[in-house]
Tab-separated table of C-alpha atoms and ligand atoms in Angstrom:
chain	number	residue	atom	x	y	z
A	1	MET	CA	-67.507	-18.171	-1.874
A	2	SER	CA	-67.440	-19.729	-5.389
A	3	ALA	CA	-70.465	-19.505	-7.454
A	4	ASP	CA	-70.883	-23.014	-9.109
A	5	PRO	CA	-70.361	-22.356	-12.787
A	6	LYS	CA	-71.684	-25.729	-13.656
A	7	GLU	CA	-75.223	-24.364	-12.635
A	8	THR	CA	-74.734	-21.046	-14.321
A	9	GLY	CA	-73.368	-22.106	-17.788
A	10	GLU	CA	-70.246	-20.120	-17.168
A	11	ALA	CA	-68.081	-23.125	-17.828
A	12	ASN	CA	-68.911	-22.967	-21.462
A	13	GLY	CA	-67.696	-19.297	-21.571
A	14	ALA	CA	-71.094	-18.695	-23.113
A	15	GLU	CA	-71.262	-15.450	-24.972
A	16	GLY	CA	-74.949	-14.842	-25.665
A	17	ALA	CA	-76.860	-17.798	-24.512
A	18	PHE	CA	-79.805	-17.263	-26.697
A	19	GLY	CA	-80.054	-17.274	-30.517
A	20	ALA	CA	-80.391	-13.986	-32.463
A	21	GLY	CA	-83.740	-12.369	-32.578
A	22	VAL	CA	-85.229	-14.414	-29.756
A	23	ALA	CA	-87.551	-12.675	-27.305
A	24	VAL	CA	-87.993	-14.375	-23.885
A	25	ASN	CA	-90.251	-13.082	-21.101
A	26	GLY	CA	-90.639	-9.794	-22.900
A	27	LYS	CA	-86.913	-9.068	-22.911
A	28	ASP	CA	-85.410	-7.947	-26.162
A	29	GLU	CA	-82.337	-9.398	-27.820
A	30	ALA	CA	-79.878	-6.868	-26.272
A	31	GLN	CA	-81.120	-7.690	-22.810
A	32	LEU	CA	-80.655	-11.314	-23.506
A	33	LYS	CA	-77.122	-11.063	-24.743
A	34	LEU	CA	-75.557	-12.505	-21.667
A	35	THR	CA	-71.830	-12.901	-21.299
A	36	SER	CA	-69.957	-15.291	-18.987
A	37	LYS	CA	-69.596	-12.291	-16.613
A	38	ASP	CA	-73.272	-11.914	-16.591
A	39	TYR	CA	-73.699	-15.539	-15.592
A	40	TYR	CA	-71.238	-15.143	-12.860
A	41	PHE	CA	-73.117	-12.246	-11.299
A	42	ASP	CA	-76.516	-13.865	-12.095
A	43	SER	CA	-75.361	-16.904	-9.959
A	44	TYR	CA	-75.161	-14.493	-6.980
A	45	SER	CA	-78.645	-13.132	-7.398
A	46	HIS	CA	-80.202	-16.333	-6.026
A	47	HIS	CA	-80.614	-16.575	-2.331
A	48	GLY	CA	-79.404	-20.078	-2.163
A	49	ILE	CA	-75.746	-19.269	-2.689
A	50	HIS	CA	-76.005	-16.669	0.036
A	51	GLU	CA	-77.680	-19.042	2.376
A	52	GLU	CA	-74.756	-21.489	1.933
A	53	MET	CA	-72.169	-18.682	2.604
A	54	LEU	CA	-74.078	-17.255	5.675
A	55	LYS	CA	-74.484	-20.770	7.111
A	56	ASP	CA	-70.783	-21.452	6.733
A	57	GLU	CA	-70.141	-20.305	10.368
A	58	VAL	CA	-66.429	-20.661	10.291
A	59	ARG	CA	-66.450	-18.054	7.499
A	60	THR	CA	-69.219	-15.698	8.810
A	61	LEU	CA	-68.334	-15.848	12.429
A	62	SER	CA	-64.774	-15.014	11.619
A	63	TYR	CA	-65.770	-11.867	9.801
A	64	MET	CA	-68.256	-11.111	12.646
A	65	ARG	CA	-65.602	-11.475	15.296
A	66	SER	CA	-62.934	-9.477	13.406
A	67	ILE	CA	-65.398	-6.538	12.933
A	68	LEU	CA	-67.515	-6.531	16.130
A	69	GLN	CA	-64.665	-7.248	18.508
A	70	ASN	CA	-62.717	-4.494	16.915
A	71	LYS	CA	-64.889	-1.547	17.432
A	72	HIS	CA	-61.765	0.601	17.927
A	73	LEU	CA	-60.980	0.150	14.269
A	74	PHE	CA	-64.495	0.906	13.015
A	75	GLU	CA	-65.800	3.729	15.271
A	76	GLY	CA	-66.478	6.853	13.169
A	77	LYS	CA	-64.764	5.351	10.038
A	78	THR	CA	-65.751	5.051	6.419
A	79	VAL	CA	-65.926	1.474	5.125
A	80	LEU	CA	-66.248	-0.026	1.704
A	81	ASP	CA	-67.606	-3.590	1.450
A	82	VAL	CA	-66.610	-5.043	-1.963
A	83	GLY	CA	-69.177	-7.565	-3.103
A	84	CYS	CA	-71.734	-6.974	-0.194
A	85	GLY	CA	-74.203	-9.826	-1.171
A	86	THR	CA	-76.941	-9.692	1.459
A	87	GLY	CA	-75.147	-6.821	3.207
A	88	ILE	CA	-74.112	-8.986	6.271
A	89	LEU	CA	-70.528	-7.556	6.531
A	90	SER	CA	-71.707	-3.958	6.010
A	91	MET	CA	-74.223	-4.422	8.834
A	92	PHE	CA	-71.592	-5.747	11.044
A	93	ALA	CA	-69.448	-2.698	10.243
A	94	ALA	CA	-72.443	-0.364	10.973
A	95	LYS	CA	-72.939	-2.203	14.374
A	96	ALA	CA	-69.271	-1.727	15.028
A	97	GLY	CA	-69.711	1.994	14.869
A	98	ALA	CA	-68.772	2.905	11.327
A	99	LYS	CA	-69.994	6.388	10.255
A	100	LYS	CA	-70.610	5.392	6.626
A	101	VAL	CA	-70.457	2.036	4.860
A	102	TYR	CA	-70.526	1.728	0.945
A	103	ALA	CA	-71.993	-1.676	0.235
A	104	VAL	CA	-71.329	-2.575	-3.443
A	105	ASP	CA	-72.583	-5.515	-5.455
A	106	PHE	CA	-73.296	-5.890	-9.143
A	107	SER	CA	-75.484	-8.900	-8.691
A	108	GLY	CA	-79.326	-8.693	-8.243
A	109	ILE	CA	-78.759	-9.519	-4.579
A	110	ALA	CA	-77.967	-5.854	-4.091
A	111	GLU	CA	-81.705	-5.115	-4.423
A	112	GLN	CA	-82.363	-7.453	-1.482
A	113	ALA	CA	-79.451	-5.941	0.437
A	114	LYS	CA	-81.146	-2.486	0.189
A	115	LYS	CA	-84.314	-3.911	1.726
A	116	ILE	CA	-82.442	-5.853	4.395
A	117	VAL	CA	-80.419	-2.798	5.415
A	118	LYS	CA	-83.641	-0.778	5.671
A	119	ALA	CA	-85.527	-3.525	7.538
A	120	ASN	CA	-82.653	-3.507	10.141
A	121	GLY	CA	-82.795	0.131	10.541
A	122	LEU	CA	-79.149	0.745	9.252
A	123	ASP	CA	-79.966	2.593	6.098
A	124	ASP	CA	-78.775	5.868	7.604
A	125	VAL	CA	-75.209	4.361	7.727
A	126	VAL	CA	-75.185	1.741	5.017
A	127	GLN	CA	-75.575	2.835	1.396
A	128	VAL	CA	-76.075	-0.127	-0.935
A	129	ILE	CA	-74.865	0.579	-4.484
A	130	ARG	CA	-75.601	-1.780	-7.287
A	131	GLY	CA	-72.788	-1.753	-9.684
A	132	LYS	CA	-69.365	-3.185	-10.512
A	133	ILE	CA	-66.734	-2.167	-8.008
A	134	GLU	CA	-64.554	-1.181	-10.965
A	135	GLU	CA	-67.128	1.244	-12.184
A	136	VAL	CA	-68.938	2.844	-9.244
A	137	GLU	CA	-68.323	6.287	-7.879
A	138	LEU	CA	-68.172	6.839	-4.194
A	139	ASP	CA	-68.661	10.241	-2.465
A	140	CYS	CA	-66.015	9.555	0.169
A	141	GLY	CA	-63.839	12.441	-0.763
A	142	GLU	CA	-60.088	12.666	-1.612
A	143	GLY	CA	-58.869	10.586	1.289
A	144	GLY	CA	-60.908	7.574	0.306
A	145	VAL	CA	-62.294	5.037	2.697
A	146	ASP	CA	-60.638	3.818	5.944
A	147	ILE	CA	-61.404	0.174	5.664
A	148	ILE	CA	-62.150	-2.274	2.946
A	149	ILE	CA	-63.978	-5.475	3.927
A	150	SER	CA	-64.597	-8.177	1.495
A	151	GLU	CA	-65.198	-11.788	1.180
A	152	TRP	CA	-63.559	-12.574	-2.081
A	153	MET	CA	-62.092	-15.957	-1.569
A	154	GLY	CA	-63.056	-18.801	-4.140
A	155	TYR	CA	-62.295	-22.421	-4.353
A	156	PHE	CA	-58.510	-22.915	-4.374
A	157	LEU	CA	-58.582	-19.331	-3.042
A	158	LEU	CA	-58.231	-17.877	-6.543
A	159	TYR	CA	-60.990	-19.322	-8.436
A	160	GLU	CA	-63.333	-16.597	-9.811
A	161	SER	CA	-60.628	-13.948	-9.603
A	162	MET	CA	-62.575	-11.642	-7.443
A	163	LEU	CA	-59.287	-10.899	-5.773
A	164	ASP	CA	-58.614	-8.721	-8.832
A	165	SER	CA	-61.643	-6.557	-8.123
A	166	VAL	CA	-60.609	-6.189	-4.497
A	167	LEU	CA	-57.217	-4.966	-5.592
A	168	VAL	CA	-58.781	-2.441	-8.004
A	169	ALA	CA	-60.916	-1.101	-5.107
A	170	ARG	CA	-57.911	-0.906	-2.830
A	171	ASP	CA	-55.880	1.094	-5.248
A	172	LYS	CA	-58.852	3.353	-6.183
A	173	TRP	CA	-60.585	3.884	-2.889
A	174	LEU	CA	-58.414	2.908	0.152
A	175	ASN	CA	-56.726	5.697	2.083
A	176	LYS	CA	-53.147	5.370	0.993
A	177	GLU	CA	-51.575	6.075	4.399
A	178	THR	CA	-53.963	4.613	7.016
A	179	GLY	CA	-56.270	2.335	5.065
A	180	ILE	CA	-56.920	-1.179	6.356
A	181	MET	CA	-57.854	-4.324	4.374
A	182	MET	CA	-59.972	-6.978	6.170
A	183	PRO	CA	-58.959	-9.810	5.817
A	184	ASP	CA	-55.308	-8.987	4.719
A	185	LYS	CA	-53.417	-12.234	4.595
A	186	ALA	CA	-53.966	-15.442	2.744
A	187	LYS	CA	-51.736	-18.556	2.696
A	188	MET	CA	-52.023	-21.517	0.429
A	189	TYR	CA	-50.869	-24.985	1.338
A	190	ILE	CA	-50.273	-28.329	-0.392
A	191	ALA	CA	-50.187	-31.893	0.893
A	192	GLY	CA	-50.357	-35.455	-0.366
A	193	ILE	CA	-53.345	-37.842	0.408
A	194	GLU	CA	-54.121	-41.563	0.163
A	195	ASP	CA	-57.406	-41.678	-1.706
A	196	ALA	CA	-57.733	-44.983	-3.408
A	197	GLN	CA	-61.401	-45.406	-2.998
A	198	TYR	CA	-62.455	-42.020	-4.235
A	199	LYS	CA	-60.003	-42.057	-7.118
A	200	GLU	CA	-61.586	-45.530	-8.046
A	201	GLU	CA	-65.106	-43.953	-7.918
A	202	LYS	CA	-64.345	-40.730	-9.737
A	203	VAL	CA	-61.503	-41.649	-12.112
A	204	HIS	CA	-61.270	-45.304	-12.860
A	205	TYR	CA	-65.050	-45.675	-12.895
A	206	TRP	CA	-64.882	-44.496	-16.575
A	207	ASP	CA	-62.918	-47.468	-17.555
A	208	ASN	CA	-65.821	-49.679	-17.552
A	209	VAL	CA	-69.386	-48.229	-17.381
A	210	TYR	CA	-71.910	-51.110	-17.614
A	211	GLY	CA	-69.416	-52.822	-19.844
A	212	PHE	CA	-68.473	-49.908	-22.016
A	213	ASP	CA	-65.254	-48.110	-22.237
A	214	MET	CA	-65.674	-44.431	-21.338
A	215	SER	CA	-62.039	-43.750	-20.573
A	216	THR	CA	-62.074	-40.608	-22.709
A	217	ILE	CA	-64.050	-38.988	-19.829
A	218	LYS	CA	-61.420	-40.250	-17.414
A	219	GLU	CA	-59.079	-37.990	-19.112
A	220	MET	CA	-61.408	-35.016	-18.478
A	221	ALA	CA	-61.951	-36.060	-14.873
A	222	LEU	CA	-58.227	-36.200	-14.316
A	223	THR	CA	-57.648	-32.648	-15.658
A	224	GLU	CA	-60.394	-31.147	-13.498
A	225	PRO	CA	-59.491	-30.629	-9.910
A	226	LEU	CA	-62.213	-31.844	-7.498
A	227	VAL	CA	-63.569	-29.543	-4.723
A	228	GLU	CA	-64.396	-32.017	-1.932
A	229	THR	CA	-63.924	-32.625	1.782
A	230	VAL	CA	-60.845	-34.701	2.575
A	231	ASP	CA	-60.683	-36.768	5.719
A	232	ASN	CA	-57.648	-35.647	7.669
A	233	GLN	CA	-56.678	-39.242	8.295
A	234	THR	CA	-55.897	-39.610	4.571
A	235	VAL	CA	-53.187	-36.936	4.700
A	236	MET	CA	-49.972	-38.909	4.325
A	237	THR	CA	-47.325	-35.983	3.871
A	238	THR	CA	-46.273	-32.973	5.560
A	239	PRO	CA	-47.970	-29.837	4.389
A	240	CYS	CA	-45.978	-27.206	2.503
A	241	LEU	CA	-46.707	-23.569	2.356
A	242	LEU	CA	-47.167	-22.716	-1.357
A	243	ALA	CA	-47.908	-19.028	-1.496
A	244	GLU	CA	-48.525	-16.111	0.782
A	245	PHE	CA	-50.620	-12.993	-0.222
A	246	ASP	CA	-50.614	-9.659	1.542
A	247	VAL	CA	-53.765	-8.132	0.310
A	248	GLY	CA	-52.769	-4.796	1.540
A	249	THR	CA	-49.617	-4.627	-0.479
A	250	MET	CA	-49.615	-7.177	-3.311
A	251	LYS	CA	-49.675	-6.299	-6.965
A	252	GLN	CA	-52.318	-7.295	-9.466
A	253	SER	CA	-49.583	-9.188	-11.334
A	254	GLU	CA	-48.972	-11.457	-8.289
A	255	VAL	CA	-52.427	-13.063	-8.440
A	256	ASP	CA	-51.015	-15.573	-10.875
A	257	PHE	CA	-48.184	-17.349	-9.155
A	258	SER	CA	-45.700	-20.164	-9.524
A	259	ALA	CA	-44.385	-21.903	-6.415
A	260	HIS	CA	-42.016	-24.704	-5.644
A	261	PHE	CA	-43.014	-27.325	-3.012
A	262	ASN	CA	-41.400	-30.190	-1.162
A	263	ILE	CA	-43.622	-32.620	0.939
A	264	GLU	CA	-42.448	-35.492	2.916
A	265	GLY	CA	-44.109	-38.858	3.693
A	266	ILE	CA	-45.209	-39.055	7.308
A	267	ARG	CA	-45.918	-42.810	6.988
A	268	ASP	CA	-45.528	-45.626	4.457
A	269	ASP	CA	-48.484	-45.126	2.174
A	270	TYR	CA	-49.628	-44.418	-1.397
A	271	CYS	CA	-50.044	-40.957	-2.623
A	272	HIS	CA	-53.012	-40.712	-5.045
A	273	ALA	CA	-53.488	-37.004	-5.085
A	274	LEU	CA	-52.314	-33.665	-3.906
A	275	ILE	CA	-54.666	-31.269	-2.117
A	276	VAL	CA	-54.464	-27.531	-1.788
A	277	TYR	CA	-56.260	-25.441	0.927
A	278	PHE	CA	-55.836	-21.980	2.294
A	279	ASP	CA	-55.854	-19.947	5.545
A	280	ILE	CA	-57.157	-16.476	6.028
A	281	GLU	CA	-56.170	-13.929	8.533
A	282	PHE	CA	-57.406	-10.562	9.726
A	283	SER	CA	-54.041	-9.432	11.160
A	284	ARG	CA	-55.030	-5.899	11.950
A	285	CYS	CA	-57.512	-6.994	14.732
A	286	HIS	CA	-56.562	-6.379	18.368
A	287	LYS	CA	-56.158	-10.146	18.617
A	288	PRO	CA	-55.627	-11.489	15.037
A	289	VAL	CA	-58.521	-13.547	13.797
A	290	HIS	CA	-57.852	-16.483	11.442
A	291	PHE	CA	-59.447	-19.585	9.965
A	292	SER	CA	-58.251	-22.526	7.895
A	293	THR	CA	-59.894	-24.433	5.139
A	294	GLY	CA	-57.576	-27.404	5.698
A	295	PRO	CA	-58.681	-30.975	6.292
A	296	HIS	CA	-57.501	-30.663	9.909
A	297	ALA	CA	-59.924	-27.737	10.495
A	298	LYS	CA	-63.680	-27.398	10.831
A	299	TYR	CA	-65.640	-27.768	7.625
A	300	THR	CA	-66.070	-24.741	5.348
A	301	HIS	CA	-67.934	-24.611	2.028
A	302	TRP	CA	-64.552	-24.138	0.389
A	303	LYS	CA	-63.581	-27.764	1.206
A	304	GLN	CA	-60.293	-28.695	-0.249
A	305	THR	CA	-59.171	-28.869	-3.905
A	306	ILE	CA	-58.044	-32.250	-4.961
A	307	PHE	CA	-55.603	-32.888	-7.980
A	308	TYR	CA	-55.600	-36.537	-8.776
A	309	LEU	CA	-52.290	-37.794	-9.980
A	310	ARG	CA	-51.894	-40.105	-13.000
A	311	ASP	CA	-49.451	-42.179	-10.892
A	312	ASP	CA	-50.256	-43.805	-7.552
A	313	LEU	CA	-47.001	-43.036	-5.742
A	314	THR	CA	-45.579	-45.654	-3.327
A	315	VAL	CA	-44.170	-43.491	-0.663
A	316	GLN	CA	-42.177	-44.405	2.331
A	317	ARG	CA	-41.969	-42.317	5.479
A	318	GLY	CA	-39.292	-39.609	5.075
A	319	GLU	CA	-39.316	-39.798	1.172
A	320	ASN	CA	-40.033	-36.446	-0.638
A	321	ILE	CA	-42.315	-35.380	-3.465
A	322	SER	CA	-41.219	-32.116	-4.894
A	323	GLY	CA	-42.590	-30.001	-7.660
A	324	THR	CA	-43.914	-26.714	-8.842
A	325	ILE	CA	-47.422	-25.465	-9.056
A	326	SER	CA	-48.215	-22.508	-11.403
A	327	THR	CA	-51.638	-20.804	-11.834
A	328	LYS	CA	-52.837	-18.574	-14.702
A	329	GLN	CA	-56.304	-17.071	-15.253
A	330	ASN	CA	-57.579	-18.774	-18.430
A	331	LYS	CA	-57.277	-16.441	-21.443
A	332	GLY	CA	-60.808	-17.254	-22.770
A	333	ASN	CA	-62.611	-16.939	-19.440
A	334	LYS	CA	-60.737	-15.159	-16.837
A	335	ARG	CA	-62.761	-16.628	-13.965
A	336	ASP	CA	-61.384	-20.080	-14.906
A	337	LEU	CA	-58.018	-21.055	-13.559
A	338	ASP	CA	-55.356	-23.017	-15.478
A	339	ILE	CA	-53.034	-24.839	-13.025
A	340	GLU	CA	-49.892	-26.568	-14.017
A	341	LEU	CA	-48.626	-29.231	-11.619
A	342	GLU	CA	-45.165	-30.648	-12.124
A	343	TYR	CA	-43.735	-33.173	-9.686
A	344	THR	CA	-40.877	-35.619	-9.165
A	345	PHE	CA	-40.766	-38.547	-6.848
A	346	ALA	CA	-37.646	-40.633	-6.500
A	347	GLY	CA	-38.543	-43.200	-3.786
A	348	GLU	CA	-37.052	-46.558	-3.044
A	349	HIS	CA	-39.960	-48.434	-4.666
A	350	GLN	CA	-40.843	-46.102	-7.437
A	351	LYS	CA	-39.611	-43.197	-9.537
A	352	ALA	CA	-42.009	-40.780	-11.286
A	353	SER	CA	-41.882	-37.295	-12.877
A	354	ARG	CA	-44.707	-35.618	-14.685
A	355	LYS	CA	-46.267	-32.393	-15.727
A	356	ASP	CA	-50.000	-31.951	-16.145
A	357	ILE	CA	-52.356	-29.083	-16.779
A	358	TYR	CA	-55.522	-28.927	-14.721
A	359	ARG	CA	-58.359	-26.479	-15.203
A	360	LEU	CA	-60.738	-25.372	-12.378
A	361	ARG	CA	-63.944	-24.209	-13.915
B	1	LIG	C1	-68.563	-14.368	-1.998
B	1	LIG	S1	-69.749	-13.212	-2.258
B	1	LIG	C2	-69.835	-12.526	-0.596
B	1	LIG	C3	-71.122	-11.890	-0.254
B	1	LIG	C4	-71.133	-11.176	1.127
B	1	LIG	N1	-70.166	-10.202	1.325
B	1	LIG	C5	-71.042	-12.143	2.297
B	1	LIG	O1	-69.946	-12.175	3.005
B	1	LIG	O2	-71.961	-12.991	2.607
B	1	LIG	C6	-69.082	-12.162	-3.276
B	1	LIG	C7	-70.090	-11.234	-3.750
B	1	LIG	O3	-69.308	-10.246	-4.578
B	1	LIG	C8	-70.030	-9.843	-5.699
B	1	LIG	N2	-68.996	-9.331	-6.652
B	1	LIG	C9	-68.015	-10.065	-7.307
B	1	LIG	N3	-67.274	-9.310	-8.030
B	1	LIG	C10	-67.809	-8.040	-8.071
B	1	LIG	C11	-67.495	-6.802	-8.719
B	1	LIG	N4	-66.472	-6.736	-9.592
B	1	LIG	N5	-68.233	-5.759	-8.470
B	1	LIG	C12	-69.264	-5.814	-7.606
B	1	LIG	N6	-69.726	-7.004	-6.969
B	1	LIG	C13	-68.995	-8.073	-7.210
B	1	LIG	C14	-70.804	-11.041	-6.161
B	1	LIG	O4	-71.925	-10.664	-6.862
B	1	LIG	C15	-71.113	-11.700	-4.740
B	1	LIG	O5	-72.488	-11.244	-4.320
């Protein structure tokens, strides 16, 4: 899930949202010195965001299936749930026969998770710990835990950088020989879409707003990828696999990546934007469980991430758009993503080559 930073103030990278010496609701200045990290976790303390995640059935049922239909993996095992939220995955693990589940979350939702676990009579198995996964201590002994479960995926897979925390947890707490990550595989894809109408509404709109030129905002709109649902009919190129992550073995340094792509027109059409989406797999299940967030698949709250191009490319069937996409956590706010998109198109009707920086925030 991705907390919407627009609602939390995180986009501003706000360091201390209130002025010095201000007391609000009886809290002193120190308590009110909120950092962008606090805003991030704060956004997860509201039940609304958890409601959206739980109601995303593609997401939640995939976790449920991969846990409950694989009792042979869980029976008598020790499990760590990184970012437990309401405790849903921890409770699945307990139902699947886990001996002990550590459910860790730094956000205020952990207080609800404690009550939920108790209300469901699972508090003898599930221990909810409120704290940052990077800082908590678990009494699981030298061998560590047998399984780490986590729903860490953000928009564009990597937005919010929670994968970093999952890798920290893996290296610190997962049994080095036999430990299992669930899920353990993620793949990112890119494709081109025809999207004249939406580009008109979201980008060109700023050229003339009730007779005024607001095209300065158009520039901002163009540099911010849009998270939206794309109709599969608009996809006018082949998809291309961009990146593949093995969460069980990847290094922290591989979270930022650079990948080449080559996509081919599947019909004569215009390409207004490139979209990126991801697939998730629980490959250690008896029968691997997977789901896709692509436009061809059932709706998920991750939707697709759209990068509008400055050019409208006139693409003929069989012509190629190639390029490179590189991502980096933003230096000022590591939960923001800077994404560099470089592409070249040499079609019969048009030639174009550009490099642009987008920021997902
Ligand atoms: C996408 S939600 C998933 C919640 C729940 N597991 C579910 O599937 O419904 C991620 C949760 O991870 C928590 N989280 C993110 N980074 C964390 C960290 N470093 N330490 C502890 N909790 C973290 C957030 O507060 C949030 O509640």
